[in-house]
Short mmCIF file of C-alpha atoms in Angstrom, two decimals:
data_model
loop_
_atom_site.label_atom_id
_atom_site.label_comp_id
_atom_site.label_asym_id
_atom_site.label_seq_id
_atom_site.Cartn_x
_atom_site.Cartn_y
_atom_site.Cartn_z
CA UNK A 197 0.00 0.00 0.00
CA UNK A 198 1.61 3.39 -0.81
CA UNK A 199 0.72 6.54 0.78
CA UNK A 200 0.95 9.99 -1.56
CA UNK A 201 1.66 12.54 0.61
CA UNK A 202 3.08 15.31 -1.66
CA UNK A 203 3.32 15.44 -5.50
CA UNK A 204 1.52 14.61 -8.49
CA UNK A 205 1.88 11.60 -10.98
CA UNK A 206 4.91 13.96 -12.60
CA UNK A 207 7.18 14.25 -9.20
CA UNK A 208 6.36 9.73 -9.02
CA UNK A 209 7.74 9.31 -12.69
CA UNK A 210 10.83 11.73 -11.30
CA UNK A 211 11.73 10.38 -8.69
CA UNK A 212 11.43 7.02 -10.26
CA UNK A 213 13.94 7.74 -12.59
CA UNK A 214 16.55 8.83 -10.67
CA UNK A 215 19.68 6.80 -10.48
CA UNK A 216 19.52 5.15 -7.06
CA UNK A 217 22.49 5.96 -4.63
CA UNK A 218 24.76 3.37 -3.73
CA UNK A 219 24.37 1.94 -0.35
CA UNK A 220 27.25 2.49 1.85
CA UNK A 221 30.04 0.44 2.94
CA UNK A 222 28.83 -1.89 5.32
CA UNK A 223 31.69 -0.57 8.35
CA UNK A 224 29.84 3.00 7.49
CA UNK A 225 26.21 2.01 7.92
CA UNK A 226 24.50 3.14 11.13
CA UNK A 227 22.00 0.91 13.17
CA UNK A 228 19.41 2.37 15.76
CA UNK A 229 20.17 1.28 18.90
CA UNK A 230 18.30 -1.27 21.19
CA UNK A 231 16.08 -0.20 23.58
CA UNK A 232 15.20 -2.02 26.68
CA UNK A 233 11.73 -1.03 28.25
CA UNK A 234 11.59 -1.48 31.67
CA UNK A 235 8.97 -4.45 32.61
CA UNK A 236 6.20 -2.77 34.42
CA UNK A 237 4.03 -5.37 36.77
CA UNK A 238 0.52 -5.54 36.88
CA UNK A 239 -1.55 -3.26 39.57
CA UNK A 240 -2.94 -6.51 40.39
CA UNK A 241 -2.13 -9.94 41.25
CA UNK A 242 -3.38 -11.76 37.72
CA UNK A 243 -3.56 -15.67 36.46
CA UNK A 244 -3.85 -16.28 32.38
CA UNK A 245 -6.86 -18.59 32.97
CA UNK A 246 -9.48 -19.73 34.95
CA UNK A 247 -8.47 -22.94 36.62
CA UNK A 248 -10.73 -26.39 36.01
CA UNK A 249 -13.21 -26.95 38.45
CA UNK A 250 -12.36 -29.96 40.48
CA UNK A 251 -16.40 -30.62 41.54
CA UNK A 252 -19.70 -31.17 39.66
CA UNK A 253 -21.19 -27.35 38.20
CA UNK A 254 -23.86 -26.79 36.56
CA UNK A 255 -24.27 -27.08 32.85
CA UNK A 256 -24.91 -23.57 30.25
CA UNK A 257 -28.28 -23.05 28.57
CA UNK A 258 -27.83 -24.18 24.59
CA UNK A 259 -27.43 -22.67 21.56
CA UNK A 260 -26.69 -19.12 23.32
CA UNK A 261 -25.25 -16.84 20.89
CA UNK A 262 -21.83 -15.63 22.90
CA UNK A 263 -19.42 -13.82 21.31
CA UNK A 264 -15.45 -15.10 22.04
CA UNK A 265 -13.65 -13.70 19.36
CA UNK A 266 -13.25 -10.41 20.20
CA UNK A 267 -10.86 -9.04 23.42
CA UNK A 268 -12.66 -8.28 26.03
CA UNK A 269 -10.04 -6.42 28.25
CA UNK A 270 -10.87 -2.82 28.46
CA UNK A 271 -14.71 -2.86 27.44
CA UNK A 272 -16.26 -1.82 31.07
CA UNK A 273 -18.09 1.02 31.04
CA UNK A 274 -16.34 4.17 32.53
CA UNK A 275 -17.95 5.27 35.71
CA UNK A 276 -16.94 6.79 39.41
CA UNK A 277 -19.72 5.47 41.20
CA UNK A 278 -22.42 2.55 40.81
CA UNK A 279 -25.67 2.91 42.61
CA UNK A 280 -27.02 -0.17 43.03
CA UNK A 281 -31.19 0.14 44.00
CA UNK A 282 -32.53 -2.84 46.03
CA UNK A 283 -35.79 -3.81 44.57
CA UNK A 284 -36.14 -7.03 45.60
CA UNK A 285 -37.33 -8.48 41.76
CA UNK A 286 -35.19 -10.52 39.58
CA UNK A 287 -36.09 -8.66 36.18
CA UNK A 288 -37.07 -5.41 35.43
CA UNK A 289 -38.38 -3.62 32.23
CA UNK A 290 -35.79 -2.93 29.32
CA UNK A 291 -34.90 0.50 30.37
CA UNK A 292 -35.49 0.66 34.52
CA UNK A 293 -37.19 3.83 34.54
CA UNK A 294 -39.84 3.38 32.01
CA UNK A 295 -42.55 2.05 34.18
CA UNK A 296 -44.14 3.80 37.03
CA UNK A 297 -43.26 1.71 39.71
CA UNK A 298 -41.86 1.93 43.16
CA UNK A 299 -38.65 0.39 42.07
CA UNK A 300 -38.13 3.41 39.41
CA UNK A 301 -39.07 6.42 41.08
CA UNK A 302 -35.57 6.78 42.41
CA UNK A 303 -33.94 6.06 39.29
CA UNK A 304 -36.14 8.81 37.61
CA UNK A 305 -35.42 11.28 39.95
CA UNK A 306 -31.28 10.63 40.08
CA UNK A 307 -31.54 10.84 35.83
CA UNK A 308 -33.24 14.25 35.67
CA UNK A 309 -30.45 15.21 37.97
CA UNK A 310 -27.12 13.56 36.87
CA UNK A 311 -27.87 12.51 33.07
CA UNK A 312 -27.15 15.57 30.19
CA UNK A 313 -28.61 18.86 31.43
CA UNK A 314 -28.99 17.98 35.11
CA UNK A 315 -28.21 20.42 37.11
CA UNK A 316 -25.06 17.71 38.54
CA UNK A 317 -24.53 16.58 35.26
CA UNK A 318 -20.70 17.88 35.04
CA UNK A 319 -19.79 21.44 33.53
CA UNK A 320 -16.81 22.31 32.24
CA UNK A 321 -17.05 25.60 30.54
CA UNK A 322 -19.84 25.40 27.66
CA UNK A 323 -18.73 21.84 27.09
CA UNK A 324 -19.92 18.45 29.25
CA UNK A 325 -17.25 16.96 31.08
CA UNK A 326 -18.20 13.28 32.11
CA UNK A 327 -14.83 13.05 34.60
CA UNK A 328 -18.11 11.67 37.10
CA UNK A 329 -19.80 9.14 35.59
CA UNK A 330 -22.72 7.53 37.54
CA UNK A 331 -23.98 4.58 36.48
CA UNK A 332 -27.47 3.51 37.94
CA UNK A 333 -28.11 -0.23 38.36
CA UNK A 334 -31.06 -2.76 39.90
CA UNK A 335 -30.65 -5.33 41.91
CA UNK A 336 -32.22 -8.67 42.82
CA UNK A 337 -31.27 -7.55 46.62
CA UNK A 338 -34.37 -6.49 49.20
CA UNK A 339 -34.88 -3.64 50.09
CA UNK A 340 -34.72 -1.95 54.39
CA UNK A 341 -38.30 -1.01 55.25
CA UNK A 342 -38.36 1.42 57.97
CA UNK A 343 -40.97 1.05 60.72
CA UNK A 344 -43.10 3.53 59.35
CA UNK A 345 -43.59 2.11 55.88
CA UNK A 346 -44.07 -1.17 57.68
CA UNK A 347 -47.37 0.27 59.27
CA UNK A 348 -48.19 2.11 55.98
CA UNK A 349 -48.21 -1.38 54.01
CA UNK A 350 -49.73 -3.26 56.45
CA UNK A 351 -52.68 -5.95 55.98
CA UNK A 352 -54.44 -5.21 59.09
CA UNK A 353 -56.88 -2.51 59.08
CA UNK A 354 -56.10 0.57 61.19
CA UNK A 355 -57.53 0.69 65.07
CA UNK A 356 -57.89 4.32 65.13
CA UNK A 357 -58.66 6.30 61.88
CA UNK A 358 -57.56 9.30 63.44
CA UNK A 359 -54.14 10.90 61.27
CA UNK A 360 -50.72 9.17 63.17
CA UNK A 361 -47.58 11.62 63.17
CA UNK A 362 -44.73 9.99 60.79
CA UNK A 363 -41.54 10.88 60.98
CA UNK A 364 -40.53 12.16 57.17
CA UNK A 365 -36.39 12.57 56.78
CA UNK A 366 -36.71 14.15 52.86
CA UNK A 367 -40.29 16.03 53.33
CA UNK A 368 -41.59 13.94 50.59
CA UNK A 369 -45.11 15.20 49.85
CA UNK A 370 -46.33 11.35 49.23
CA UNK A 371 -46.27 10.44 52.81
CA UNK A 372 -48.93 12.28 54.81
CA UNK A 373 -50.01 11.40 58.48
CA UNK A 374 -53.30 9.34 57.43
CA UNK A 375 -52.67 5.86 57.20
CA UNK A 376 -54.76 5.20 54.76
CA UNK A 377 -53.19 7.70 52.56
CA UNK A 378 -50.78 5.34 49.52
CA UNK A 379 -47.42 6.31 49.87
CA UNK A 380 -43.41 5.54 47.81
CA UNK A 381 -41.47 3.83 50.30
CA UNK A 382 -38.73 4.92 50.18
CA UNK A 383 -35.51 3.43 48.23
CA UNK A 384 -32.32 1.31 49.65
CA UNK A 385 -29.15 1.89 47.54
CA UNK A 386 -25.59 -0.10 47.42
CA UNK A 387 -22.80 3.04 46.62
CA UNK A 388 -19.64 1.05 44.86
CA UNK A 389 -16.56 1.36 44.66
CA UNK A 390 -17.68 3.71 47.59
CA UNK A 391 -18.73 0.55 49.76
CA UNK A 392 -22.00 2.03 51.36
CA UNK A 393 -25.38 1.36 52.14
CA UNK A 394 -27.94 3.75 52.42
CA UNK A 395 -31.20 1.80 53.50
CA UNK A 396 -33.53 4.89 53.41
CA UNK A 397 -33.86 7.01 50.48
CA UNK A 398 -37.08 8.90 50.07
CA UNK A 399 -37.47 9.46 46.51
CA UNK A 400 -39.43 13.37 46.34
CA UNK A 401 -37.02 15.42 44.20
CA UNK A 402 -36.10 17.25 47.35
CA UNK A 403 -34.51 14.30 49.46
CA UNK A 404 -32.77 13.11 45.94
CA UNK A 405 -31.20 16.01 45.47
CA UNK A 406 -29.41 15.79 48.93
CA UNK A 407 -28.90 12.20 49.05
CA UNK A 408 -26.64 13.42 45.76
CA UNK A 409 -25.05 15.98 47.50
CA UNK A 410 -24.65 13.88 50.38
CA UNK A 411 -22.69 10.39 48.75
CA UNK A 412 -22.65 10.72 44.91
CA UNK A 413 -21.14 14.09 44.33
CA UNK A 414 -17.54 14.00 43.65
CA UNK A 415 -15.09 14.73 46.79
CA UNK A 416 -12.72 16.09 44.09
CA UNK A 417 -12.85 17.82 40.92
CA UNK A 418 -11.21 17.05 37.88
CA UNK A 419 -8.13 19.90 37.07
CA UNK A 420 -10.62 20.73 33.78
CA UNK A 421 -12.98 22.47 35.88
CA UNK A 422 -10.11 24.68 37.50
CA UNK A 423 -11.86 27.51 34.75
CA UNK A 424 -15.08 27.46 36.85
CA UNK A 425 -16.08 29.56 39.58
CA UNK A 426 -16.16 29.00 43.22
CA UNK A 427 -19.63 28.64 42.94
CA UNK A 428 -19.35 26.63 40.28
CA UNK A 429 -17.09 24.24 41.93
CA UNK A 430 -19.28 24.62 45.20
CA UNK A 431 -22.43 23.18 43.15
CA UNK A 432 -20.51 20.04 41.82
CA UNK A 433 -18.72 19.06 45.27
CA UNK A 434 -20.10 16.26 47.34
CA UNK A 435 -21.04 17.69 50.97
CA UNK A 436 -20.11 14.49 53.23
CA UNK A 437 -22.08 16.64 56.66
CA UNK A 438 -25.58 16.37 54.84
CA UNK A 439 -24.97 11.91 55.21
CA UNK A 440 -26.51 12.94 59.09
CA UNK A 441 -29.52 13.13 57.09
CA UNK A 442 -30.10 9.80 55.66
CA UNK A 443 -30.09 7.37 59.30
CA UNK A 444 -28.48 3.86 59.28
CA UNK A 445 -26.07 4.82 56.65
CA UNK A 446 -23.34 2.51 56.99
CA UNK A 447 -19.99 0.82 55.28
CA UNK A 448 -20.39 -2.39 53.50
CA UNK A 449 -18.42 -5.51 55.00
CA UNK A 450 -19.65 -7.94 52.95
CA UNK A 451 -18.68 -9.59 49.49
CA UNK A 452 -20.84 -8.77 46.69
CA UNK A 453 -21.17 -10.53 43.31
CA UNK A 454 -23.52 -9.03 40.75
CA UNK A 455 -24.64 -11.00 37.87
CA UNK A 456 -26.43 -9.32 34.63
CA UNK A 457 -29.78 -11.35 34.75
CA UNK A 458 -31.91 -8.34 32.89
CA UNK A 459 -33.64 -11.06 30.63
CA UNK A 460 -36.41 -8.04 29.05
CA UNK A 461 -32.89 -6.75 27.89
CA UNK A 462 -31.05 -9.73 26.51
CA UNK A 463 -32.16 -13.45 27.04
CA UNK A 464 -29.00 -14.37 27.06
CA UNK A 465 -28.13 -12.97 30.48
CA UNK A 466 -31.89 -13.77 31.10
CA UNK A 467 -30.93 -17.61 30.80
CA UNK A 468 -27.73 -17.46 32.08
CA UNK A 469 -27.42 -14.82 35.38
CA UNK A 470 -30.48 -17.27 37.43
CA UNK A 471 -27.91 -20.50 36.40
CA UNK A 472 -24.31 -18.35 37.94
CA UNK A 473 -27.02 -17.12 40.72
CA UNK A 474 -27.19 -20.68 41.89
CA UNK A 475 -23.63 -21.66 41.11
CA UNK A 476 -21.66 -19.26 42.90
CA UNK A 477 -24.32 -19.16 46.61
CA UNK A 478 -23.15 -22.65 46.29
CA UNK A 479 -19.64 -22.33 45.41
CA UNK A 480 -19.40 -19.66 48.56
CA UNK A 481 -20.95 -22.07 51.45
CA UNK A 482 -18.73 -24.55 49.72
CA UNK A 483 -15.72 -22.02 51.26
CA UNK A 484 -17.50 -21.79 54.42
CA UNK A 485 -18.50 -18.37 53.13
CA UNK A 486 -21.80 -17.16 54.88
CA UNK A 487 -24.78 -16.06 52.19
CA UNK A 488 -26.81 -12.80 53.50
CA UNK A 489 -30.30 -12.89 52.07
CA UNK A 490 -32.42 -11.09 54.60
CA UNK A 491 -32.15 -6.58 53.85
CA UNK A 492 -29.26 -5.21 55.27
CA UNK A 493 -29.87 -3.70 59.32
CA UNK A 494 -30.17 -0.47 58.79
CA UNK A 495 -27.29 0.47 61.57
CA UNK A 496 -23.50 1.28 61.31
CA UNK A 497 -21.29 -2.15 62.69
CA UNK A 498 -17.62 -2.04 63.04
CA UNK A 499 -16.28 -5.33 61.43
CA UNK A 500 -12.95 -6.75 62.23
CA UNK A 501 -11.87 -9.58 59.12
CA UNK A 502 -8.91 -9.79 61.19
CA UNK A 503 -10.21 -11.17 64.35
CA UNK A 504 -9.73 -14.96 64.71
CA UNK A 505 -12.77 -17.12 63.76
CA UNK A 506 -13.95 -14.14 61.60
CA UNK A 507 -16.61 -15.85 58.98
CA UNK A 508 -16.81 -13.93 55.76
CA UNK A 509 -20.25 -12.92 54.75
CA UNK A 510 -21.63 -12.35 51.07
CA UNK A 511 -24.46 -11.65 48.60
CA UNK A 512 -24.83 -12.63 45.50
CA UNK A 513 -27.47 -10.85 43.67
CA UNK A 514 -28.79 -10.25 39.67
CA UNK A 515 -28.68 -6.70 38.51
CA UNK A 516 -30.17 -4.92 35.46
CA UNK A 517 -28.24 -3.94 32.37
CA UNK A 518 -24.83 -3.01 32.81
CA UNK A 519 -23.57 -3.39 28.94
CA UNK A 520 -21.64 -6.39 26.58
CA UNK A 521 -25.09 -8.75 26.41
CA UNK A 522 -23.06 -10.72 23.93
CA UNK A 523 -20.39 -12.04 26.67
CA UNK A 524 -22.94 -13.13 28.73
CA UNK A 525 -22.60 -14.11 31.55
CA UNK A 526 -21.31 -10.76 32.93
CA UNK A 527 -20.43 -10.89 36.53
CA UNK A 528 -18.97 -7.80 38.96
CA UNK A 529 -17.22 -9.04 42.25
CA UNK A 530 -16.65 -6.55 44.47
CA UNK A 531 -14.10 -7.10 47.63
CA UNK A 532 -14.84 -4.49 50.47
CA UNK A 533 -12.09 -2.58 51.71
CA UNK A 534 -12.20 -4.47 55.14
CA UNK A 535 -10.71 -7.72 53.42
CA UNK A 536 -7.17 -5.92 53.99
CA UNK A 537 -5.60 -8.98 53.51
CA UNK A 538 -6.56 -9.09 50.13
CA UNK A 539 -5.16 -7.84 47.31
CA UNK A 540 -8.56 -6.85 45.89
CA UNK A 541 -9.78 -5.07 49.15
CA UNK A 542 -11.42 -1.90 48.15
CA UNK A 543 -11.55 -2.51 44.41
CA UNK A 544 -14.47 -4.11 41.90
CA UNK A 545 -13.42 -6.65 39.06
CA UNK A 546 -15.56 -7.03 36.13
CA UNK A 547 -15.61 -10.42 33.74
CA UNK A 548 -17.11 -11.23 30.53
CA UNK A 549 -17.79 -14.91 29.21
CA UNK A 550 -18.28 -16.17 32.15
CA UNK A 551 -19.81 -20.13 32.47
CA UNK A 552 -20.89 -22.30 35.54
CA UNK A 553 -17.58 -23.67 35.01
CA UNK A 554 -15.62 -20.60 35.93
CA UNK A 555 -17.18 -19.62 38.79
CA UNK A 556 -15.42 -21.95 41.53
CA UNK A 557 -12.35 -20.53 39.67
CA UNK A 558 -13.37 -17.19 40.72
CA UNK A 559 -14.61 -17.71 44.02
CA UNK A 560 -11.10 -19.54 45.31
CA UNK A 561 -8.62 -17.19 43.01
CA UNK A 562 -10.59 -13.41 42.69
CA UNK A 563 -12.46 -13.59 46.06
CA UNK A 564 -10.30 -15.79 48.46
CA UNK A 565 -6.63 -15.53 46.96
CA UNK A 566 -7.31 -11.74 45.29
CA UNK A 567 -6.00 -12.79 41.91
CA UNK A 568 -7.46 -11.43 38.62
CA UNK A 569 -8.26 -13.77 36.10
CA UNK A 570 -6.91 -12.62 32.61
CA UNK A 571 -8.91 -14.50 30.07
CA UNK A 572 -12.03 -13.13 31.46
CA UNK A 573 -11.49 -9.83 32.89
CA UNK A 574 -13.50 -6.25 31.13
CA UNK A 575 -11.53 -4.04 33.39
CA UNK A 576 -11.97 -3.17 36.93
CA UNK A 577 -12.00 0.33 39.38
CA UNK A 578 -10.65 1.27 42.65
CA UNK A 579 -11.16 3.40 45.35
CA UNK A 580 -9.65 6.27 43.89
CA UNK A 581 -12.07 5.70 40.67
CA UNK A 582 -8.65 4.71 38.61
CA UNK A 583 -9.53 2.18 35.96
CA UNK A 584 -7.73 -1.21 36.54
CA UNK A 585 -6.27 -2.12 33.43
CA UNK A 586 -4.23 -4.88 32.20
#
């Protein structure tokens, strides 16, 4: 293939004619030098491939249509923070927030205020600046019900019709003092890499807009918005004092492992996320690795992973669309930052292609040993929000 960069037809047929100069003696001829680039290691503990399960697993739907070709490593989405909505259902609509439902009021509310023209959505300049990506996520996982909704959504009828005095954290204007009145509970959320739990979220525009500025806000700005003005950088800085607001707010200690099973998206994570579901609870007992199904207590707990006798506690939940349908099954393992023994602590890992036959692979290397597994991995994040790249 030849490349004309300058020239005509006319300077070709010159220069093509041109008596070619005589290559010089061999002890005159100059060679570029060798250069040795210095090996850099991996930011993370990796195997090449998933080893061979040594027990019985479960078999893979047929005829799914999974693409292995192409390389995988890389393809995760880019995003600072995952908010992960308990809504205690296993599938969803194709997009979350198209049906009015409980489970996507708070999605609605957090997209008219992060997504393109929110008034969060970053600014730098005229131009959008997504240095903050959010990425908003369902999960299979219950969600807290606090006391009051408990009463609201009750089956026994009321013994006094008289109006009862609720208590009402984000003034949402659904939830009146009549009993009798319906009411939106209010929404649980899992904040990764951030490693949270916020078990009450009313969903009024109001209490949205500071559970944003409270945990989803960025604690630092990207050096592009230096041009803005303090007010400016004021309106897109998380405020960490306004968490006070949202009670029982508390770190995550437990393992999670999310699994794509958003079948009214793709049915091939449809068919495959209930199958890893059931594979990797029992893979985890099989470590002696204690399943959580109950909703998270809505209190803060002080976990020590180094004390001896210390049982390690996970869930294992399916989640709605998080892109790459065609490497089904897509799983997220995420290793809380209490696990400081482990090389993963703090950080989520992402893997494509993954089979019923991988996953006691990735519960004894990724979760136990802290080891990435190369032939599956999309990418990964830390706590800093870096990208994990291989």
């Amino acid at each position: 293939m030849f490349v004309f960069r300058h020239g005509g037809r006319r300077a070709i047929t010159a220069t093509l004619t041109l008596t070619p100069r005589p290559s010089p003696p061999l002890a005159h001829r100059s060679y570029a030098s060798r250069i040795d680039l210095p090996f850099t290691p991996p930011p993370v503990p990796v195997i090449e491939q998933c080893p061979t399960p040594t027990c019985q697993c479960r078999e893979s739907p047929p005829g799914l249509d999974i693409e292995r070709e192409q390389n995988i490593n890389g393809s995760l989405p880019a995003y600072a923070e995952q908010i992960l909505i308990s809504t205690g259902r296993i599938d969803w609509p194709s997009k979350i927030d198209e049906v009015e439902s409980e489970d996507s009021a708070l999605v609605r509310q957090l997209r008219k205020y992060l997504l393109r023209d929110g008034k969060y959505s970053d600014v730098g300049g005229t131009e959008r600046k997504p240095y903050h990506n959010v990425m908003l996520t369902n999960s299979s996982f219950p969600p807290t019900r606090s006391p009051v909704h408990q009463i609201k959504h009750s089956s026994e009828p009321p013994k006094d019709s008289r109006s009862v005095p609720v208590s009402n954290p984000g003034k949402d204007p659904s939830i009146s003092g009549n009993q009798n009145t319906p009411i939106t509970p209010p929404a649980s959320a899992f904040l990764l890499p951030s490693f949270q739990y916020v078990p009450t979220i009313p969903t009024d525009s109001r209490a949205v807009e500071d559970f944003i500025k409270a945990f989803i806000l960025p604690a630092k700005l990207h050096q592009t918005h230096n041009t803005l003005s303090r007010e400016q950088k004021n309106i897109l800085l998380r405020q960490p004092d306004r968490q006070r607001q949202f009670l029982g707010a508390r770190k995550i200690d437990e393992i999670l492992i999310l699994i794509c099973g958003h079948g009214n998206r793709d049915s091939r994570c449809g068919q495959m996320g209930p199958i890893l579901h059931a594979e990797f609870e029992e893979k985890l007992q099989r470590q002696n690795i204690a399943l959580l199904h109950d909703p998270p207590v809505a209190e803060a707990e002080i976990v020590n992973t180094a004390v001896e006798g210390y049982v390690p506690t996970a869930r294992v939940g399916l989640i709605s669309h998080i892109g790459g349908h065609k490497w089904a099954g897509n799983v997220i393992v995420y290793i809380p930052p209490s696990f400081a023994g482990n090389p993963l602590a703090g950080k989520g890992i992402w893997y494509g292609r993954v089979g019923p036959e991988h996953v006691e692979g990735i519960v004894g290397k990724t979760v136990l040993e802290g080891k990435v597994i190369k032939e599956l991995f999309r990418g990964g994040i830390d706590g800093e929000r870096d990208v994990i790249r291989l």
